[in-house]
Short mmCIF file of C-alpha atoms and ligand atoms in Angstrom, two decimals:
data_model
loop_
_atom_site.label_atom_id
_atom_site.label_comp_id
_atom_site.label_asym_id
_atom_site.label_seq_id
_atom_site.Cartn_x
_atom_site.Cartn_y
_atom_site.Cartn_z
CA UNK A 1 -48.44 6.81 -14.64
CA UNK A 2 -49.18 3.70 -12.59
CA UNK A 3 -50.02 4.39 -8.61
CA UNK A 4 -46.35 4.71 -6.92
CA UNK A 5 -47.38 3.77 -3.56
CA UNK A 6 -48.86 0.56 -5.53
CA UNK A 7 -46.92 -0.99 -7.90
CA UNK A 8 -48.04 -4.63 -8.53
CA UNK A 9 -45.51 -6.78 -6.74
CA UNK A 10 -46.14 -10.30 -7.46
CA UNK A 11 -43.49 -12.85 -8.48
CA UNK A 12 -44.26 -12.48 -12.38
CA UNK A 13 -44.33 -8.84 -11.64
CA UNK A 14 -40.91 -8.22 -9.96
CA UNK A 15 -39.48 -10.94 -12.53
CA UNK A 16 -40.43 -8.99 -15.67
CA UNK A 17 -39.23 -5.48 -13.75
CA UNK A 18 -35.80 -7.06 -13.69
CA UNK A 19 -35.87 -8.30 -17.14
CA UNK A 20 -36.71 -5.03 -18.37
CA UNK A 21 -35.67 -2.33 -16.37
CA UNK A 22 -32.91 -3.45 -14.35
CA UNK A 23 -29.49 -2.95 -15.98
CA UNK A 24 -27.63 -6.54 -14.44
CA UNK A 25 -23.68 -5.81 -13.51
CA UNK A 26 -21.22 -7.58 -15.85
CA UNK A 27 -23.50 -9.68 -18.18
CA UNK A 28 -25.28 -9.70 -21.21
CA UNK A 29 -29.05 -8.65 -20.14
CA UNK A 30 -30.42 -12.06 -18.67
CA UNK A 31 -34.09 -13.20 -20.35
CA UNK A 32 -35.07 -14.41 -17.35
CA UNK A 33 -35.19 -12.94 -13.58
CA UNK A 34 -32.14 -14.24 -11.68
CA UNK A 35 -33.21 -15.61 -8.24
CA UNK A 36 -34.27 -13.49 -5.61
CA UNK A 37 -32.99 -13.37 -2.29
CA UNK A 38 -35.88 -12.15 0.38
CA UNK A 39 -33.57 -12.90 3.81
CA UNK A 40 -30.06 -13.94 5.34
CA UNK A 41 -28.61 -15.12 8.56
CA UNK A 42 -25.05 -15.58 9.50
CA UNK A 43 -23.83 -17.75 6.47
CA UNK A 44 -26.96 -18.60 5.13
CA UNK A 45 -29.66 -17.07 2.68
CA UNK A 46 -32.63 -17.88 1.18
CA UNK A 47 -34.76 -17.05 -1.70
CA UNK A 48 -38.17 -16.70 -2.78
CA UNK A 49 -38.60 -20.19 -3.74
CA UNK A 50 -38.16 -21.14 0.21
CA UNK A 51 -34.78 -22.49 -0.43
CA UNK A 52 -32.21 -22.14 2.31
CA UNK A 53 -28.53 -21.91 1.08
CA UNK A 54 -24.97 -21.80 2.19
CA UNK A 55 -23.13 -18.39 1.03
CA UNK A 56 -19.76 -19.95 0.52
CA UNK A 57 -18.22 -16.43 -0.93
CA UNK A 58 -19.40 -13.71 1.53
CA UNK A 59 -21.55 -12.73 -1.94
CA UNK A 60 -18.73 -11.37 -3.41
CA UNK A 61 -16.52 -11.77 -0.56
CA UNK A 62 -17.57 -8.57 1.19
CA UNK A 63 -20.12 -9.89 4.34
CA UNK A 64 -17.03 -10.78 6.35
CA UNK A 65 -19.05 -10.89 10.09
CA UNK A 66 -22.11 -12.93 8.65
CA UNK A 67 -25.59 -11.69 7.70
CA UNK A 68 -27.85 -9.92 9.68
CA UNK A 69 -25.95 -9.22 12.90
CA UNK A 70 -27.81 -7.31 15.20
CA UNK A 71 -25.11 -6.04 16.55
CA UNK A 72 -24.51 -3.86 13.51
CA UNK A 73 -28.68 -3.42 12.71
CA UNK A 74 -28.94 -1.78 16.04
CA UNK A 75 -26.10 0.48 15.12
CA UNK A 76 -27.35 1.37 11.90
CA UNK A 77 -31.09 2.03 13.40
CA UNK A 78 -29.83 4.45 16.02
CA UNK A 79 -27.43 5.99 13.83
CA UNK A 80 -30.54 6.34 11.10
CA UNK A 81 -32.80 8.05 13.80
CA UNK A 82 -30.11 10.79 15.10
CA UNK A 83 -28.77 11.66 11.77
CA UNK A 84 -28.60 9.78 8.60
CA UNK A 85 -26.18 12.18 6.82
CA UNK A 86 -25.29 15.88 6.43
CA UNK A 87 -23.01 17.87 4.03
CA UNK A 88 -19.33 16.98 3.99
CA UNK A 89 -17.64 20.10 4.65
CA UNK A 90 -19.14 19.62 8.01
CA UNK A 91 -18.52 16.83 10.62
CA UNK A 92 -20.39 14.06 11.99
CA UNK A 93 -19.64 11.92 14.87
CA UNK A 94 -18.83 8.74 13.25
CA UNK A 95 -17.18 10.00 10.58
CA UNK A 96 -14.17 11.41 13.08
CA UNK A 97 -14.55 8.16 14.84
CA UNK A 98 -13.87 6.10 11.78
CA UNK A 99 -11.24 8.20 10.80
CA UNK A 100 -8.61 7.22 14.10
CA UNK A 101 -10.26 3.71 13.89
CA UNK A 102 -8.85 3.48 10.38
CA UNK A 103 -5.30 4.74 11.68
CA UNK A 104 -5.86 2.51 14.68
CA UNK A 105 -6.17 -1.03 12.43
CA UNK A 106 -4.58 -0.04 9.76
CA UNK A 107 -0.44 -1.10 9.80
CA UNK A 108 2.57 1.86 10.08
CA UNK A 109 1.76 5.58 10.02
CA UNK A 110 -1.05 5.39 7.32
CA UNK A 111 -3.23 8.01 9.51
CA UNK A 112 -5.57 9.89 7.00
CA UNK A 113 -8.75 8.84 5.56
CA UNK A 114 -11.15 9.71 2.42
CA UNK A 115 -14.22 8.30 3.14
CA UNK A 116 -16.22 7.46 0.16
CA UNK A 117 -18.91 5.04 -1.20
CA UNK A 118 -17.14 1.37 -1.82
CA UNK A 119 -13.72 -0.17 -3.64
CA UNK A 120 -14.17 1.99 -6.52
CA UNK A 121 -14.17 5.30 -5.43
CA UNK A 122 -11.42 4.36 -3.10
CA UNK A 123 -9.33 3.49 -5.89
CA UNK A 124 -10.48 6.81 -7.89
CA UNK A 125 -9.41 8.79 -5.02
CA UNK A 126 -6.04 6.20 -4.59
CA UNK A 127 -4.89 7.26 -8.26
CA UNK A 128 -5.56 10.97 -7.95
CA UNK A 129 -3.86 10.88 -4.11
CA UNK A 130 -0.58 9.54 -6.06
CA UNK A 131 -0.55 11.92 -9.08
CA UNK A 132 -1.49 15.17 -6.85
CA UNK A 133 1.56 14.17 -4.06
CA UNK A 134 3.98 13.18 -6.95
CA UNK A 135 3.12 15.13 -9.90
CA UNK A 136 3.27 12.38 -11.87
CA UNK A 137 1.18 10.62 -14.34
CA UNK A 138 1.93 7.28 -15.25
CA UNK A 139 0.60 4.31 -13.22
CA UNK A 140 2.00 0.49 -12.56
CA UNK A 141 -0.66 -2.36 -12.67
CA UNK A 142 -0.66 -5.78 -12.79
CA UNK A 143 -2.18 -8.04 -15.35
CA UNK A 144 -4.97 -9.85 -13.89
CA UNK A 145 -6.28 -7.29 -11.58
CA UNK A 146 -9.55 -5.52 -10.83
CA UNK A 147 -9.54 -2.61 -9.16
CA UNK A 148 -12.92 -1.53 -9.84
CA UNK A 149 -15.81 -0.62 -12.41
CA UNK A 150 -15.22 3.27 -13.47
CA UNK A 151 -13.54 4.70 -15.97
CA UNK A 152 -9.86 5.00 -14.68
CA UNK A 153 -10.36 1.77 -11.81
CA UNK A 154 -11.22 -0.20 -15.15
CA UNK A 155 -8.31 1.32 -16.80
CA UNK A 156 -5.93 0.19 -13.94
CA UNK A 157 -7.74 -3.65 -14.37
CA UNK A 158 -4.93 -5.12 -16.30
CA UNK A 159 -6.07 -8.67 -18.29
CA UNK A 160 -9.46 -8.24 -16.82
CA UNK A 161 -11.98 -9.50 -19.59
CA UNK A 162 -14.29 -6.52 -18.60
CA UNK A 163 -11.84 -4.16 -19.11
CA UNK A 164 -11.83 -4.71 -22.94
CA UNK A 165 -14.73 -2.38 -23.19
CA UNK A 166 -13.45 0.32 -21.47
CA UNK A 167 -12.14 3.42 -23.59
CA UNK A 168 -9.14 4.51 -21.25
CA UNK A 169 -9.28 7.39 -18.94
CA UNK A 170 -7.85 9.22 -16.30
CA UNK A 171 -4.51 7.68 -16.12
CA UNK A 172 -1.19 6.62 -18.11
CA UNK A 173 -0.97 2.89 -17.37
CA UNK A 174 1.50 0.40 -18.32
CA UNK A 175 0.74 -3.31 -17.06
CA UNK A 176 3.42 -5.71 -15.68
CA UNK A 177 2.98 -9.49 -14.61
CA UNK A 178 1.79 -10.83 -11.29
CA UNK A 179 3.49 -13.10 -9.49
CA UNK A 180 1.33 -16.32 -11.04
CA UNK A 181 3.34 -19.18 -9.99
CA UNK A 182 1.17 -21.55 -11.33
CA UNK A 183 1.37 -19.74 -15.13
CA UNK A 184 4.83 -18.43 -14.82
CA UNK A 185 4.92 -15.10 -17.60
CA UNK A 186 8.80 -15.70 -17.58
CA UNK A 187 8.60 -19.45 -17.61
CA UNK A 188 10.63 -19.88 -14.16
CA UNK A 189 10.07 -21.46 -10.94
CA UNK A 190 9.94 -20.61 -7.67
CA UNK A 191 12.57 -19.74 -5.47
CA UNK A 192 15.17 -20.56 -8.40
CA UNK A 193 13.39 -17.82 -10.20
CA UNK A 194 14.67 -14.84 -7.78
CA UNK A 195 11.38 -13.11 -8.47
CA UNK A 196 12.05 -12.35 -12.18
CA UNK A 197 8.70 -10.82 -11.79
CA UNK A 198 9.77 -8.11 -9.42
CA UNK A 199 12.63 -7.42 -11.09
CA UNK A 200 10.58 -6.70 -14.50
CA UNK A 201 8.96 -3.80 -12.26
CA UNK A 202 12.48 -2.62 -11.43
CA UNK A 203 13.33 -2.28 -15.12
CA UNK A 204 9.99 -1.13 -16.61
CA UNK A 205 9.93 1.69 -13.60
CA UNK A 206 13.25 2.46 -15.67
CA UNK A 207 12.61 2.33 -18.92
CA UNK A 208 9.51 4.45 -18.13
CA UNK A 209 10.94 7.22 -16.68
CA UNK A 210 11.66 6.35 -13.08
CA UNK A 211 11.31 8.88 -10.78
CA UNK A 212 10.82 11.92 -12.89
CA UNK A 213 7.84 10.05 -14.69
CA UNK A 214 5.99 7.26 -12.90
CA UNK A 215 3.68 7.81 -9.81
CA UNK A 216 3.03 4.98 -8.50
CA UNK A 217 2.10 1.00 -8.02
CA UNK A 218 -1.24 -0.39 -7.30
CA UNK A 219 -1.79 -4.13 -6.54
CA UNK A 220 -4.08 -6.55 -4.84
CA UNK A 221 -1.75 -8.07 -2.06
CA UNK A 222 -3.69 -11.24 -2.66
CA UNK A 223 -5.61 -11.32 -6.44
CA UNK A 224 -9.10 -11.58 -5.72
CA UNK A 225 -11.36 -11.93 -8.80
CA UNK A 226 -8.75 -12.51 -11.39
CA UNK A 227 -7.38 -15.77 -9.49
CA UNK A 228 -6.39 -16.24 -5.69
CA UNK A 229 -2.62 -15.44 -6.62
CA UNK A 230 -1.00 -15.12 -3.10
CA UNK A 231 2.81 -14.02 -3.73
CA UNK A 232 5.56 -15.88 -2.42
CA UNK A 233 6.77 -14.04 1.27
CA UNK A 234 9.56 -11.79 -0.48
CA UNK A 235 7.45 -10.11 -2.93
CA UNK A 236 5.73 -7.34 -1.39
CA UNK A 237 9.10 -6.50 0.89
CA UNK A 238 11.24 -6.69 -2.34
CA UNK A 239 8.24 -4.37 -4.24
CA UNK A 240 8.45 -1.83 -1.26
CA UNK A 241 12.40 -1.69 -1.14
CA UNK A 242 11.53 -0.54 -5.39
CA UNK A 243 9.52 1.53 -4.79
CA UNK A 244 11.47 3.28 -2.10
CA UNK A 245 14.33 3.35 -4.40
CA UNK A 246 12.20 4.93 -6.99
CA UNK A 247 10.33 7.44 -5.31
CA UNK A 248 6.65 6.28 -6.21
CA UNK A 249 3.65 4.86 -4.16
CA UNK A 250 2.80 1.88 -3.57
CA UNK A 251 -1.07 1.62 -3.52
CA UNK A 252 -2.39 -1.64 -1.86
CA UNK A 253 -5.80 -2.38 -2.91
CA UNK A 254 -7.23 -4.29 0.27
CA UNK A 255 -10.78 -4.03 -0.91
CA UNK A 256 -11.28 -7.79 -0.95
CA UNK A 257 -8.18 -8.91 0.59
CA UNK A 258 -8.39 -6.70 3.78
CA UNK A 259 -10.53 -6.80 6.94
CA UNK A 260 -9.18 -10.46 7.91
CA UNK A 261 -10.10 -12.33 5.00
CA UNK A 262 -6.78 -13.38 5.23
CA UNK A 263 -6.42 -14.43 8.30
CA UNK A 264 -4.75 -11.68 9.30
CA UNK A 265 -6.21 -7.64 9.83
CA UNK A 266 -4.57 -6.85 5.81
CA UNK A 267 -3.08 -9.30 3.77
CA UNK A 268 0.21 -7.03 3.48
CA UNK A 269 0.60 -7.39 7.43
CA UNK A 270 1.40 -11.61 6.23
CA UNK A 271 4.72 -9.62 5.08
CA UNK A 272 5.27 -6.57 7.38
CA UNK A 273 4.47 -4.19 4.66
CA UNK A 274 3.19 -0.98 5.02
CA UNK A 275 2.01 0.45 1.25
CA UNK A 276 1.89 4.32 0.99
CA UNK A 277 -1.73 4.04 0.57
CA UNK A 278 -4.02 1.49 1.24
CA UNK A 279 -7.86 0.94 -0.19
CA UNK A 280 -10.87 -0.57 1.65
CA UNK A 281 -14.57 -1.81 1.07
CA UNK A 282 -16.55 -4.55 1.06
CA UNK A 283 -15.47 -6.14 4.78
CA UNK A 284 -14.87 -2.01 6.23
CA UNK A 285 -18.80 -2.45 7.08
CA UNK A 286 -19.24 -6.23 5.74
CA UNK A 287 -21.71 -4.90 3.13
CA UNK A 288 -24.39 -3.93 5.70
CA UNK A 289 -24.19 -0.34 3.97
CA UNK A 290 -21.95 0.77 1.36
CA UNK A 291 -18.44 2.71 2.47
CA UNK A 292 -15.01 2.19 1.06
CA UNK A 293 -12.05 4.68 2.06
CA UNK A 294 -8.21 5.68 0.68
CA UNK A 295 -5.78 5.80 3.75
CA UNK A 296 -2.63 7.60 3.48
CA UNK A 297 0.50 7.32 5.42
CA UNK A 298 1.66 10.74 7.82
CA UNK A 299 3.50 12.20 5.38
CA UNK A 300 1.19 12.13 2.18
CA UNK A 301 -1.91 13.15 4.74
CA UNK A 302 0.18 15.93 6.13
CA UNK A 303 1.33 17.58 2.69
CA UNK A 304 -2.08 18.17 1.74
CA UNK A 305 -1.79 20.76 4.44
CA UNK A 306 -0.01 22.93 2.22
CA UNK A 307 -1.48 21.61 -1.12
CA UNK A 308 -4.64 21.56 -2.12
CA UNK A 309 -7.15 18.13 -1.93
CA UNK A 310 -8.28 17.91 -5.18
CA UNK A 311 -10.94 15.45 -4.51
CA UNK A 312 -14.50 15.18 -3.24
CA UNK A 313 -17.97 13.53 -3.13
CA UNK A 314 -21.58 14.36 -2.03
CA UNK A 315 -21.39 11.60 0.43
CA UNK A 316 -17.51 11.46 1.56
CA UNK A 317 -18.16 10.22 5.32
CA UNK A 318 -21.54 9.38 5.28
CA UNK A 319 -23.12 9.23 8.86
CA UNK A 320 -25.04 6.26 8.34
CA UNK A 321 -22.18 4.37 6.56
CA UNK A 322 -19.67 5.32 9.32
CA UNK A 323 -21.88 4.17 11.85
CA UNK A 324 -22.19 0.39 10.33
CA UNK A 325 -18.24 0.78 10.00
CA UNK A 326 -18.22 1.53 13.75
CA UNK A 327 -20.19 -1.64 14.89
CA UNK A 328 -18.37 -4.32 12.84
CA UNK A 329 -14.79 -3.19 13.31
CA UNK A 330 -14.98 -3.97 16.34
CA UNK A 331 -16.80 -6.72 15.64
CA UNK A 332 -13.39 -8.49 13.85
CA UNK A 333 -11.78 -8.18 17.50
CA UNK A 334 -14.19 -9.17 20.04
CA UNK A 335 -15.24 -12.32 17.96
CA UNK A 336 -12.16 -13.61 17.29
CA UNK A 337 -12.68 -13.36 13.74
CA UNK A 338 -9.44 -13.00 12.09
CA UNK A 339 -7.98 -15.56 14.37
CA UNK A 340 -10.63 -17.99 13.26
CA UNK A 341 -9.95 -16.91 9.42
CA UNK A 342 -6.69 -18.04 10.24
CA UNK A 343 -7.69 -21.51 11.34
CA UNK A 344 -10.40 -22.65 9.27
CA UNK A 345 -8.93 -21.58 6.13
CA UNK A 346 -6.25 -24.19 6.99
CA UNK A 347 -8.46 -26.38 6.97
CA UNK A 348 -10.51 -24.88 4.35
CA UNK A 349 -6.70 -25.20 2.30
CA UNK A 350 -6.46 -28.66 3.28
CA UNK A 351 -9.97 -29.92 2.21
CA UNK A 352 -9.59 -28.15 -1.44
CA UNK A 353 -6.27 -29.98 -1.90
CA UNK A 354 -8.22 -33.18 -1.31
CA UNK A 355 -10.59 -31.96 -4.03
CA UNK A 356 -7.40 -30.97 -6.62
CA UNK A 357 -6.39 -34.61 -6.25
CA UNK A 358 -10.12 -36.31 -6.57
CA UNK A 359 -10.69 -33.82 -9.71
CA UNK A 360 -9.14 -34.17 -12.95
CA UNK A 361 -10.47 -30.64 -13.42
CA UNK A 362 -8.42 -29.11 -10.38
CA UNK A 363 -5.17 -28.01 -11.73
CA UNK A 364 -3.65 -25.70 -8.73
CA UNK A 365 -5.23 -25.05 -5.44
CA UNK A 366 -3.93 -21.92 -3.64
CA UNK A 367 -5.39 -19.49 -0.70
CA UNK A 368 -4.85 -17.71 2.44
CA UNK A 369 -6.96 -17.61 5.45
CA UNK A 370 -10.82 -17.57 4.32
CA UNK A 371 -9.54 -17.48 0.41
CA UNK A 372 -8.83 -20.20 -1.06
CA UNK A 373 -9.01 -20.89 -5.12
CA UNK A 374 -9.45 -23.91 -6.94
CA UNK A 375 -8.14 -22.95 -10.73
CA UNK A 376 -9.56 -25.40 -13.32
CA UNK A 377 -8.27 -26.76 -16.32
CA UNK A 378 -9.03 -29.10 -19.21
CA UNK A 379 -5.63 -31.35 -18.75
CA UNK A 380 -3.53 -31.32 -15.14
CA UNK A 381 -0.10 -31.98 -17.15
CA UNK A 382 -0.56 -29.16 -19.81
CA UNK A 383 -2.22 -27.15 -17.65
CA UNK A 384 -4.21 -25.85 -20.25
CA UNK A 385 -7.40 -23.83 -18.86
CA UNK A 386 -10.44 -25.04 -18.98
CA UNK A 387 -11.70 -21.84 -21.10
CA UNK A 388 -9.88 -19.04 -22.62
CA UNK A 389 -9.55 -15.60 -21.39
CA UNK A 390 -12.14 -14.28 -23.40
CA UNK A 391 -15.22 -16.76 -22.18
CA UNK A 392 -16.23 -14.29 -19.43
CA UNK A 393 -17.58 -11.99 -22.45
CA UNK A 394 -18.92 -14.46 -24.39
CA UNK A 395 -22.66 -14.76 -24.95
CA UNK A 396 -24.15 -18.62 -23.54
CA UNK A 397 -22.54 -20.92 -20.97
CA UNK A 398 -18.95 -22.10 -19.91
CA UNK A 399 -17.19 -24.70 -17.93
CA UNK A 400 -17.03 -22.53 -15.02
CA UNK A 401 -20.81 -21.32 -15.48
CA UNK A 402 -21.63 -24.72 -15.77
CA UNK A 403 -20.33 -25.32 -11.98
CA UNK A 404 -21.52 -22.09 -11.12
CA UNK A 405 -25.30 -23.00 -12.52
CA UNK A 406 -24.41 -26.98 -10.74
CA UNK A 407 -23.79 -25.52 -7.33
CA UNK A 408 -26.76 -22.96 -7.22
CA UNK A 409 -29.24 -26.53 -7.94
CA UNK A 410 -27.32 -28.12 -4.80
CA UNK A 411 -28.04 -25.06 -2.70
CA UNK A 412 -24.92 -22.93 -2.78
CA UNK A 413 -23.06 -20.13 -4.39
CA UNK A 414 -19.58 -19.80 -4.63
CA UNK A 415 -16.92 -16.97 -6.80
CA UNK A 416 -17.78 -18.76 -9.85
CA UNK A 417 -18.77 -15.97 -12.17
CA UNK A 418 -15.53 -14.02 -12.00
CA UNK A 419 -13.19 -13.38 -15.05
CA UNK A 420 -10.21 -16.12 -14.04
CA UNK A 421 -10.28 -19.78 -14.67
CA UNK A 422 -10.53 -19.86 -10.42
CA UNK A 423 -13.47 -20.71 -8.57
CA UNK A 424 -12.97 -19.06 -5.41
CA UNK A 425 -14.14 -20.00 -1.67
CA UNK A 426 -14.66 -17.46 0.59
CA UNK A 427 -17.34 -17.93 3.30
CA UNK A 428 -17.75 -15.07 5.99
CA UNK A 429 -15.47 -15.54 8.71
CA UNK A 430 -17.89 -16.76 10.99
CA UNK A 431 -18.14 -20.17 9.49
CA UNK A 432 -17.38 -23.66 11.27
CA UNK A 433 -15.58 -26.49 10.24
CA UNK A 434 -19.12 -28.29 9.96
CA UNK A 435 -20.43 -25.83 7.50
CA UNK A 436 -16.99 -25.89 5.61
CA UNK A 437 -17.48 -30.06 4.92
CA UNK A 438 -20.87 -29.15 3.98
CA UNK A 439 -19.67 -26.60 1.37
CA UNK A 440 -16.44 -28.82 0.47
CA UNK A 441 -19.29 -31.44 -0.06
CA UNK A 442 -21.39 -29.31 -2.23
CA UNK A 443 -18.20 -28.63 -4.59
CA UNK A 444 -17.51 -31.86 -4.97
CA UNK A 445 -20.41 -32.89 -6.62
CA UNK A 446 -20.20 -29.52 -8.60
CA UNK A 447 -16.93 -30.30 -9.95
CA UNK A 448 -17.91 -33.15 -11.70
CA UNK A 449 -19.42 -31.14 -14.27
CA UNK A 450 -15.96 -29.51 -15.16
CA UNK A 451 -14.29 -32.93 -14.85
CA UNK A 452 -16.37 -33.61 -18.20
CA UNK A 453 -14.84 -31.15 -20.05
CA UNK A 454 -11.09 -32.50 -19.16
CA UNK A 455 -9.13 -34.66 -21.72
CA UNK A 456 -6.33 -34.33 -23.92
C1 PLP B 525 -9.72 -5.83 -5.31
C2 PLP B 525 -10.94 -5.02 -5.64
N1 PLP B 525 -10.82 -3.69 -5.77
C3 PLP B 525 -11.88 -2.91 -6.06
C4 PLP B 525 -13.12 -3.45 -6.23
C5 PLP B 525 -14.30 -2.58 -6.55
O1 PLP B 525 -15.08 -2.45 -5.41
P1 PLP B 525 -16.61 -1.99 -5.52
O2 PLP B 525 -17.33 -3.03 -6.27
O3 PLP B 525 -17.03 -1.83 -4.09
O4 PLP B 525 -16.62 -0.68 -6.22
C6 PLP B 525 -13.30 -4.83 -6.10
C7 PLP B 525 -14.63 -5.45 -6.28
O5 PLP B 525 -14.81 -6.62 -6.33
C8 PLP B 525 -12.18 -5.64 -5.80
O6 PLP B 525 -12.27 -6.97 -5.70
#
């Protein structure tokens, strides 16, 4: 065995441990090193080569407040040097604090907490919340969604290239259409369409057993990963009036969407919505340490008084987590975050629509606040995508990889690697209009290298 306290460190070193050792997420095992990233500030980063570069998708849109705040650092380090973490079944200090915080921000009467490790486990614990309240098994989800990478989160990732791999598990699951505008499943269009898509809920929730069978819904309020699809305003009301009627839950998963990526606190508060239970990660501590957590409204918090929570995890309220939590919260408020989501993802909007009519690659541009898509295809009048489905599993490179690859040699990274046809922008919320022309600037020349695979 090779001196722990030693191991040889150098660039050639640390390149070949990641080429052998390291599994990489989502990807066929890479024969060379990807880059490595050795600092960040705000919403910059750079990497070993010395290069400084403009993080134009919060990495993968979870550093809401910016890199490095020292806000938060200080937080963690005094958090770290009273108590890092201690056994669930007792309390901590930040854990109860994060717990009214949560009901606090969070819209309605959804009051209770799990506390867990990141979007995941929040959706683990989401699914298990719904069968153990309703006694029900079977699950609503929506093609083109990810709601995470284990066995039953997979599962619920309807359309999701990654899912194809996954053996199902944990949960009954029957898949139903988003409401994709742009690639209409029932050929329509909107508003003549009267939400066809919501209706097909209504009569699948039917046809699958209604009440007496089905436990719930689970949907990203605004599709992160699979495509920036933002509903039209009377979705998620019309969905919550169903579900009502029906008797099940409807799960919002806010990993991506919530903590005022938006432009407002959760994307469901766009539509006065409050879901029955509501996920969170990535922006709950902006990725300086990992947390996610499952809040429940009153009355599915309160019946697990008499009923036993069947659900658990070494590290459910983690000090140290719940301390990082504490410190950016707060953050959102006191920097005028959300508000300033708001506004520059107008403009953000604005200066991708300039790019959809420069590029013949740019079929549909859609977003809201800090979230803005630009979905690529090989002809604007077809609208036939640029790649198929099935590209994300496929070994070598891609249109969108291509752009992806383009944009890392001009200095930035965007959501280019995800399993939709979109290439997403999401910078942290921090960032100016200055630094959004720079990054608008960037994609433009990117783009070009799509526009060559356009024709007829
Ligand atoms: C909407 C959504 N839900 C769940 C997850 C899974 O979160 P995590 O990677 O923290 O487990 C993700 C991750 O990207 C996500 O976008």
């Amino acid at each position: 065995m090779i001196d722990l306290r030693n191991i040889p460190s150098d660039k050639e070193d640390l390149d070949s441990y990641e080429v052998e050792h390291n599994f990489q997420s989502w990807s066929y095992q890479p024969a060379q090193s990807p880059l490595r990233v050795v600092s960040a500030k705000g919403v910059r980063f750079t990497t070993d080569d010395g290069r400084e570069r403009l993080d134009f998708s919060s990495c993968f849109v979870n550093h809401n407040i910016g890199h490095q705040d020292p806000r938060v650092i200080d937080a963690i380090t005094e958090q770290a040097r009273t108590l890092c973490a201690f056994a669930p079944s007792l309390s901590n200090k930040p854990r109860a604090l994060l717990a009214k915080m949560l009901a606090e921000v969070t819209p309605g009467d959804l009051s209770r907490a799990f506390i867990s490790l990141g979007g995941t486990e929040a959706n683990e614990a989401a699914v298990k919340i719904c069968h153990q309240f309703t006694g029900r098994r079977k699950m609503l989800t929506r093609y083109r969604s990810y709601h995470g990478g284990t066995a039953t989160s997979m599962s619920l990732s309807a359309g999701d290239a990654r899912g194809w791999f996954q053996v199902m598990g944990g949960t009954e699951m029957i898949s139903v259409p988003q409401p994709y505008c742009y690639r209409c499943m029932f050929g329509q269009k909107y508003p003549e369409c009267d939400l066809q898509c919501v209706k097909y809920i209504d009569e699948v929730i039917e046809l699958e057993g209604g009440s007496e069978k089905v436990a719930g819904i689970i949907c990203e309020p605004v599709t992160g990963a699979n495509g920036i699809i933002v509903p039209p305003s009377e979705y998620f009301p019309r969905l919550r009036e169903i579900c009502d009627k029906w008797e099940i839950l409807l799960i919002t998963d806010e990993v991506m969407s919530g903590f005022g990526r938006t432009g407002k606190w959760f994307a469901v508060d766009h539509w006065d919505v409050v879901p029955d239970i509501m996920t969170l990660a990535k922006g709950l501590t902006s990725a300086y340490v990992p947390l996610g957590a499952t809040v429940v409204r009153k009355h599915i918090g309160n019946r697990f008084k008499e009923q036993f929570f069947s659900h658990g995890a070494t590290y459910a309220g983690h000090a140290l987590a719940c301390a990082a939590a504490l410190a950016v919260i707060p953050i959102y408020q006191e920097d005028n975050l959300i508000e300033n989501s708001a506004k520059m993802g107008k403009y953000l909007l604005d200066k991708a629509l300039e790019l959809k009519d420069k590029h013949p690659c740019v079929g549909d541009v859609r977003g809201l606040g800090l979230f803005v898509g630009l979905e690529l295809v090989k002809n604007k009048k077809t609208r036939e995508p640029i790649m198929p489905l099935a590209a994300k599993i496929r070994q070598g490179m891609n249109p969108k990889l291509e752009v992806a690859k383009k944009l890392g040699e001009l200095g930035m990274m965007a959501m280019a690697a995800n399993p939709s046809n979109v290439i997403a922008m999401a910078p942290p919320l921090i960032v100016t209009k200055d630094e959004i022309d720079e990054g608008i600037g960037i994609m433009d020349q990117a783009l070009e290298v799509a526009d060559a695979h356009t024709g007829d």
